[in-house]
Amino acid sequence: MSPDQKDAISSSAGAAPPRRQLYGRAKGKALRAGQSHRIEQLLPKITIDLEKLREGPAAQFPHKPSGIFLEIGFGGGEHLAAMARAHPEAGYLGVEPFLNGVAKLLGAIEAENITNIRLLRGDGRHVLNALPKSSLDAVFLLYPDPWPKRRQRKRRIVDEAFLDELARVIRPGGEFRFASDIDDYVGWTLARILPHAGFEWVAKSPSDWLDPWEGWHRTRYEEKAIREGRVPSYLRFRRKA
Ligand SMILES: C[S@@+](CC[C@H](N)C(=O)[O-])C[C@H]1O[C@@H](n2cnc3c(N)ncnc32)[C@H](O)[C@@H]1O
């Protein structure tokens, strides 16, 4: 999402108001008929039940998931769908406020009959707040909105409170995985997470951040970043025991 699209939205229902406002676009161009149909018919069937989430994320799925993973701000859902396809035995939660992104992922879910994804159109922080302690195996935050201007940086989703919530919901030994093409956001994240008592950076070599982790699937924003000559960084942080 472009940082200068600054109409603020708040589109989550049924949860306490977010601690901070949700910034960014709620919608783009008009949906096609099939997309609108899926938003009306399919989305309610696979929407995350925030109340039930408090009892644990496994109950959101029709099967007993072998592991549970959350992607915050999945955009068009390329990475989330790829993970869900590759690991049908696991459960995937995805949160995204942008209607057109949700519609795109619903198209893939329907076309490929993917059954192990549950979604919320809204604020990822609502889902974090509703999850019980140590209930996730990993959280993915891929190409978060960069808010590059100095006065906009306080809009960035990564802050101390966000990291505290991640540390609460990720089980010991689980991971927080972060990717960005904006060096300043990478530095911003490292500056906040390295002193955090709950996480350690899993870097195997000095150039570790240049290589995507195993199972990585390229997102739409990454494709754009690479086309425009920016270099992605990939950071993995382990939840300390
Ligand atoms: C730059 S885009 C990247 C999308 C996708 N991860 C990719 O790599 O293609 C950032 C996304 O984060 C979403 N977003 C922004 N704030 C969010 C929040 N509080 N919770 C969940 N998603 C959010 C935006 O709507 C947008 O789709």
Short mmCIF file of C-alpha atoms and ligand atoms in Angstrom, two decimals:
data_model
loop_
_atom_site.label_atom_id
_atom_site.label_comp_id
_atom_site.label_asym_id
_atom_site.label_seq_id
_atom_site.Cartn_x
_atom_site.Cartn_y
_atom_site.Cartn_z
CA MET A 1 0.00 0.00 0.00
CA SER A 2 1.26 3.40 -0.86
CA PRO A 3 2.12 5.43 2.23
CA ASP A 4 0.53 8.55 0.84
CA GLN A 5 -2.89 6.91 0.76
CA LYS A 6 -3.68 8.23 4.12
CA ASP A 7 -7.40 7.79 4.61
CA ALA A 8 -7.55 6.17 7.98
CA ILE A 9 -9.86 3.21 8.37
CA SER A 10 -11.03 0.98 11.11
CA SER A 11 -12.71 -2.07 9.67
CA SER A 12 -12.53 -4.75 12.33
CA ALA A 13 -15.77 -5.65 14.00
CA GLY A 14 -16.46 -7.32 17.29
CA ALA A 15 -13.18 -6.55 19.01
CA ALA A 16 -11.97 -3.84 21.34
CA PRO A 17 -10.85 -0.74 19.43
CA PRO A 18 -7.21 -0.94 18.36
CA ARG A 19 -4.68 0.71 20.60
CA ARG A 20 -3.68 2.87 17.66
CA GLN A 21 -5.53 3.90 14.56
CA LEU A 22 -5.35 1.68 11.49
CA TYR A 23 -3.88 3.67 8.60
CA GLY A 24 -4.08 2.93 4.93
CA ARG A 25 -6.46 2.01 2.17
CA ALA A 26 -9.61 0.05 2.92
CA LYS A 27 -10.56 -0.47 -0.74
CA GLY A 28 -9.21 -0.03 -4.25
CA LYS A 29 -11.03 -0.35 -7.54
CA ALA A 30 -14.54 -1.80 -7.66
CA LEU A 31 -14.70 -5.56 -7.20
CA ARG A 32 -15.82 -7.82 -10.04
CA ALA A 33 -19.08 -9.70 -9.55
CA GLY A 34 -17.32 -12.96 -8.65
CA GLN A 35 -15.15 -11.20 -6.10
CA SER A 36 -18.15 -9.49 -4.47
CA HIS A 37 -19.92 -12.82 -4.34
CA ARG A 38 -16.97 -14.43 -2.56
CA ILE A 39 -16.77 -11.53 -0.08
CA GLU A 40 -20.46 -11.99 0.70
CA GLN A 41 -20.65 -15.77 0.66
CA LEU A 42 -17.23 -17.30 1.30
CA LEU A 43 -15.62 -14.76 3.64
CA PRO A 44 -18.20 -15.16 6.45
CA LYS A 45 -17.65 -18.94 6.37
CA ILE A 46 -13.91 -18.65 6.93
CA THR A 47 -13.73 -15.46 9.00
CA ILE A 48 -11.75 -15.73 12.23
CA ASP A 49 -14.10 -15.82 15.20
CA LEU A 50 -12.39 -13.41 17.61
CA GLU A 51 -14.40 -14.52 20.62
CA LYS A 52 -13.63 -18.18 20.03
CA LEU A 53 -10.01 -17.31 19.33
CA ARG A 54 -9.58 -16.52 23.01
CA GLU A 55 -9.96 -20.25 23.71
CA GLY A 56 -7.16 -21.08 21.26
CA PRO A 57 -6.70 -20.88 17.48
CA ALA A 58 -7.00 -24.63 16.73
CA ALA A 59 -10.80 -24.53 17.05
CA GLN A 60 -11.01 -22.17 14.04
CA PHE A 61 -10.11 -25.03 11.69
CA PRO A 62 -12.04 -28.08 10.53
CA HIS A 63 -9.04 -30.34 11.28
CA LYS A 64 -6.62 -30.52 14.19
CA PRO A 65 -3.74 -28.38 12.83
CA SER A 66 -0.19 -29.67 13.20
CA GLY A 67 0.97 -26.08 13.76
CA ILE A 68 -0.63 -22.61 13.58
CA PHE A 69 0.81 -19.63 11.71
CA LEU A 70 -0.34 -16.01 11.40
CA GLU A 71 0.39 -13.58 8.58
CA ILE A 72 -0.33 -9.92 9.31
CA GLY A 73 -1.00 -7.72 6.25
CA PHE A 74 -1.05 -10.50 3.65
CA GLY A 75 -1.79 -8.12 0.74
CA GLY A 76 -3.02 -10.34 -2.12
CA GLY A 77 -2.28 -13.48 -0.07
CA GLU A 78 0.41 -14.96 -2.35
CA HIS A 79 2.63 -16.04 0.54
CA LEU A 80 -0.22 -17.22 2.77
CA ALA A 81 -1.80 -19.33 0.01
CA ALA A 82 1.58 -20.85 -0.89
CA MET A 83 2.22 -21.88 2.71
CA ALA A 84 -1.27 -23.28 3.13
CA ARG A 85 -0.93 -25.28 -0.10
CA ALA A 86 2.48 -26.63 0.90
CA HIS A 87 1.33 -27.64 4.41
CA PRO A 88 -2.29 -28.77 4.30
CA GLU A 89 -1.91 -30.34 7.74
CA ALA A 90 -1.16 -26.92 9.37
CA GLY A 91 -3.55 -24.02 10.07
CA TYR A 92 -3.04 -20.49 8.72
CA LEU A 93 -4.56 -17.27 10.03
CA GLY A 94 -4.39 -14.17 7.82
CA VAL A 95 -5.37 -10.57 8.58
CA GLU A 96 -5.65 -7.78 6.02
CA PRO A 97 -7.78 -4.61 6.01
CA PHE A 98 -7.61 -4.00 2.24
CA LEU A 99 -10.79 -5.40 0.67
CA ASN A 100 -9.28 -6.04 -2.76
CA GLY A 101 -6.44 -8.06 -1.22
CA VAL A 102 -8.92 -10.17 0.74
CA ALA A 103 -10.95 -10.68 -2.47
CA LYS A 104 -7.84 -11.83 -4.31
CA LEU A 105 -6.97 -14.43 -1.71
CA LEU A 106 -10.58 -15.66 -1.58
CA GLY A 107 -10.33 -16.31 -5.33
CA ALA A 108 -7.35 -18.64 -4.78
CA ILE A 109 -8.98 -20.32 -1.78
CA GLU A 110 -12.09 -21.11 -3.81
CA ALA A 111 -10.32 -22.09 -7.03
CA GLU A 112 -7.95 -24.48 -5.26
CA ASN A 113 -10.30 -25.56 -2.49
CA ILE A 114 -7.81 -24.51 0.20
CA THR A 115 -9.38 -25.47 3.55
CA ASN A 116 -6.70 -24.52 6.08
CA ILE A 117 -6.87 -20.70 5.97
CA ARG A 118 -8.98 -18.51 8.25
CA LEU A 119 -9.14 -14.75 7.58
CA LEU A 120 -10.05 -11.47 9.15
CA ARG A 121 -10.57 -8.32 7.17
CA GLY A 122 -9.23 -5.87 9.70
CA ASP A 123 -6.38 -5.04 12.01
CA GLY A 124 -3.77 -7.68 12.80
CA ARG A 125 -3.46 -6.29 16.30
CA HIS A 126 -7.06 -7.36 17.03
CA VAL A 127 -6.10 -10.95 16.32
CA LEU A 128 -2.93 -10.70 18.40
CA ASN A 129 -4.89 -9.27 21.32
CA ALA A 130 -7.45 -12.08 21.17
CA LEU A 131 -4.94 -14.94 20.97
CA PRO A 132 -3.93 -16.82 24.12
CA LYS A 133 -0.34 -16.93 25.31
CA SER A 134 2.07 -19.21 23.38
CA SER A 135 -0.62 -20.24 20.89
CA LEU A 136 1.26 -19.70 17.59
CA ASP A 137 4.22 -21.39 15.94
CA ALA A 138 5.16 -18.32 13.90
CA VAL A 139 4.04 -14.85 12.85
CA PHE A 140 4.91 -13.38 9.43
CA LEU A 141 5.09 -9.64 8.75
CA LEU A 142 6.11 -9.21 5.11
CA TYR A 143 6.69 -5.79 3.59
CA PRO A 144 4.71 -3.81 6.17
CA ASP A 145 3.66 -0.32 5.09
CA PRO A 146 6.93 1.64 5.42
CA TRP A 147 5.61 5.12 6.32
CA PRO A 148 8.96 6.59 5.28
CA LYS A 149 8.42 10.24 6.20
CA ARG A 150 9.72 11.11 9.63
CA ARG A 151 6.36 12.42 10.84
CA GLN A 152 4.62 9.22 9.64
CA ARG A 153 6.95 6.73 11.32
CA LYS A 154 4.78 6.47 14.40
CA ARG A 155 2.24 4.75 12.13
CA ARG A 156 4.55 1.77 11.64
CA ILE A 157 3.05 -1.41 13.01
CA VAL A 158 6.33 -2.49 14.62
CA ASP A 159 6.63 -0.85 18.00
CA GLU A 160 7.34 -2.03 21.53
CA ALA A 161 3.70 -2.89 22.27
CA PHE A 162 3.43 -4.91 19.03
CA LEU A 163 6.60 -6.84 19.89
CA ASP A 164 5.31 -7.49 23.42
CA GLU A 165 2.14 -8.98 21.92
CA LEU A 166 4.17 -11.12 19.50
CA ALA A 167 6.29 -12.35 22.41
CA ARG A 168 3.14 -13.25 24.30
CA VAL A 169 1.43 -15.22 21.52
CA ILE A 170 4.42 -17.01 19.93
CA ARG A 171 5.37 -20.21 21.74
CA PRO A 172 8.93 -20.59 23.06
CA GLY A 173 11.09 -21.71 20.11
CA GLY A 174 8.56 -20.29 17.63
CA GLU A 175 9.49 -17.48 15.26
CA PHE A 176 8.66 -13.97 14.13
CA ARG A 177 9.63 -13.57 10.46
CA PHE A 178 9.97 -10.13 8.91
CA ALA A 179 10.80 -8.99 5.38
CA SER A 180 11.19 -5.48 4.02
CA ASP A 181 12.85 -3.63 1.17
CA ILE A 182 13.08 -0.41 3.16
CA ASP A 183 16.45 -0.27 4.94
CA ASP A 184 15.22 2.28 7.42
CA TYR A 185 12.36 -0.03 8.47
CA VAL A 186 14.78 -2.96 8.82
CA GLY A 187 16.99 -0.84 11.08
CA TRP A 188 13.91 0.39 12.97
CA THR A 189 12.80 -3.20 13.62
CA LEU A 190 16.25 -4.39 14.67
CA ALA A 191 16.63 -1.41 17.01
CA ARG A 192 13.44 -2.45 18.81
CA ILE A 193 13.67 -6.22 18.76
CA LEU A 194 17.36 -6.77 19.58
CA PRO A 195 16.96 -5.28 23.09
CA HIS A 196 13.65 -7.14 23.58
CA ALA A 197 13.98 -9.86 26.23
CA GLY A 198 11.60 -12.20 24.39
CA PHE A 199 13.47 -12.62 21.09
CA GLU A 200 16.83 -13.54 19.63
CA TRP A 201 17.86 -12.97 16.01
CA VAL A 202 18.40 -16.25 14.18
CA ALA A 203 21.25 -15.26 11.87
CA LYS A 204 23.61 -17.99 10.73
CA SER A 205 26.09 -15.74 8.92
CA PRO A 206 26.83 -12.00 8.55
CA SER A 207 24.91 -11.95 5.25
CA ASP A 208 22.02 -14.09 6.55
CA TRP A 209 19.53 -11.25 6.08
CA LEU A 210 20.09 -11.34 2.29
CA ASP A 211 18.68 -14.84 1.89
CA PRO A 212 15.03 -15.74 2.24
CA TRP A 213 14.24 -18.54 4.65
CA GLU A 214 13.38 -22.03 3.43
CA GLY A 215 9.88 -22.22 2.00
CA TRP A 216 9.82 -18.49 1.16
CA HIS A 217 7.28 -17.51 -1.47
CA ARG A 218 7.65 -14.17 -3.19
CA THR A 219 4.91 -11.58 -2.55
CA ARG A 220 3.56 -8.96 -4.91
CA TYR A 221 5.35 -6.18 -3.02
CA GLU A 222 8.62 -8.03 -3.17
CA GLU A 223 8.30 -8.39 -6.94
CA LYS A 224 7.70 -4.65 -7.20
CA ALA A 225 10.65 -3.85 -4.90
CA ILE A 226 13.00 -6.00 -6.96
CA ARG A 227 11.72 -4.52 -10.25
CA GLU A 228 12.45 -1.08 -8.84
CA GLY A 229 15.98 -2.07 -7.77
CA ARG A 230 15.54 -2.35 -3.99
CA VAL A 231 17.14 -5.16 -1.99
CA PRO A 232 14.94 -7.22 0.33
CA SER A 233 16.03 -8.10 3.87
CA TYR A 234 14.77 -11.23 5.60
CA LEU A 235 14.93 -11.41 9.40
CA ARG A 236 14.02 -14.36 11.63
CA PHE A 237 13.67 -13.98 15.38
CA ARG A 238 13.23 -16.91 17.75
CA ARG A 239 10.99 -16.61 20.79
CA LYS A 240 13.25 -17.32 23.73
CA ALA A 241 12.23 -20.06 26.15
C1 LIG B 1 3.09 -2.89 1.62
S1 LIG B 1 1.72 -3.94 1.77
C2 LIG B 1 2.44 -5.57 1.66
C3 LIG B 1 1.45 -6.63 1.37
C4 LIG B 1 2.01 -8.06 1.30
N1 LIG B 1 2.52 -8.48 2.58
C5 LIG B 1 3.08 -8.18 0.23
O1 LIG B 1 4.26 -8.33 0.60
O2 LIG B 1 2.74 -8.12 -0.96
C6 LIG B 1 1.32 -3.83 3.50
C7 LIG B 1 -0.02 -4.44 3.84
O3 LIG B 1 -0.26 -4.37 5.23
C8 LIG B 1 -1.64 -4.12 5.43
N2 LIG B 1 -1.81 -3.55 6.77
C9 LIG B 1 -1.54 -2.29 7.18
N3 LIG B 1 -1.80 -2.15 8.49
C10 LIG B 1 -2.25 -3.36 8.92
C11 LIG B 1 -2.69 -3.85 10.18
N4 LIG B 1 -2.72 -3.08 11.28
N5 LIG B 1 -3.10 -5.14 10.25
C12 LIG B 1 -3.06 -5.94 9.16
N6 LIG B 1 -2.64 -5.54 7.95
C13 LIG B 1 -2.25 -4.26 7.83
C14 LIG B 1 -2.00 -3.17 4.30
O4 LIG B 1 -3.38 -3.13 4.04
C15 LIG B 1 -1.19 -3.74 3.15
O5 LIG B 1 -1.90 -4.67 2.39
#
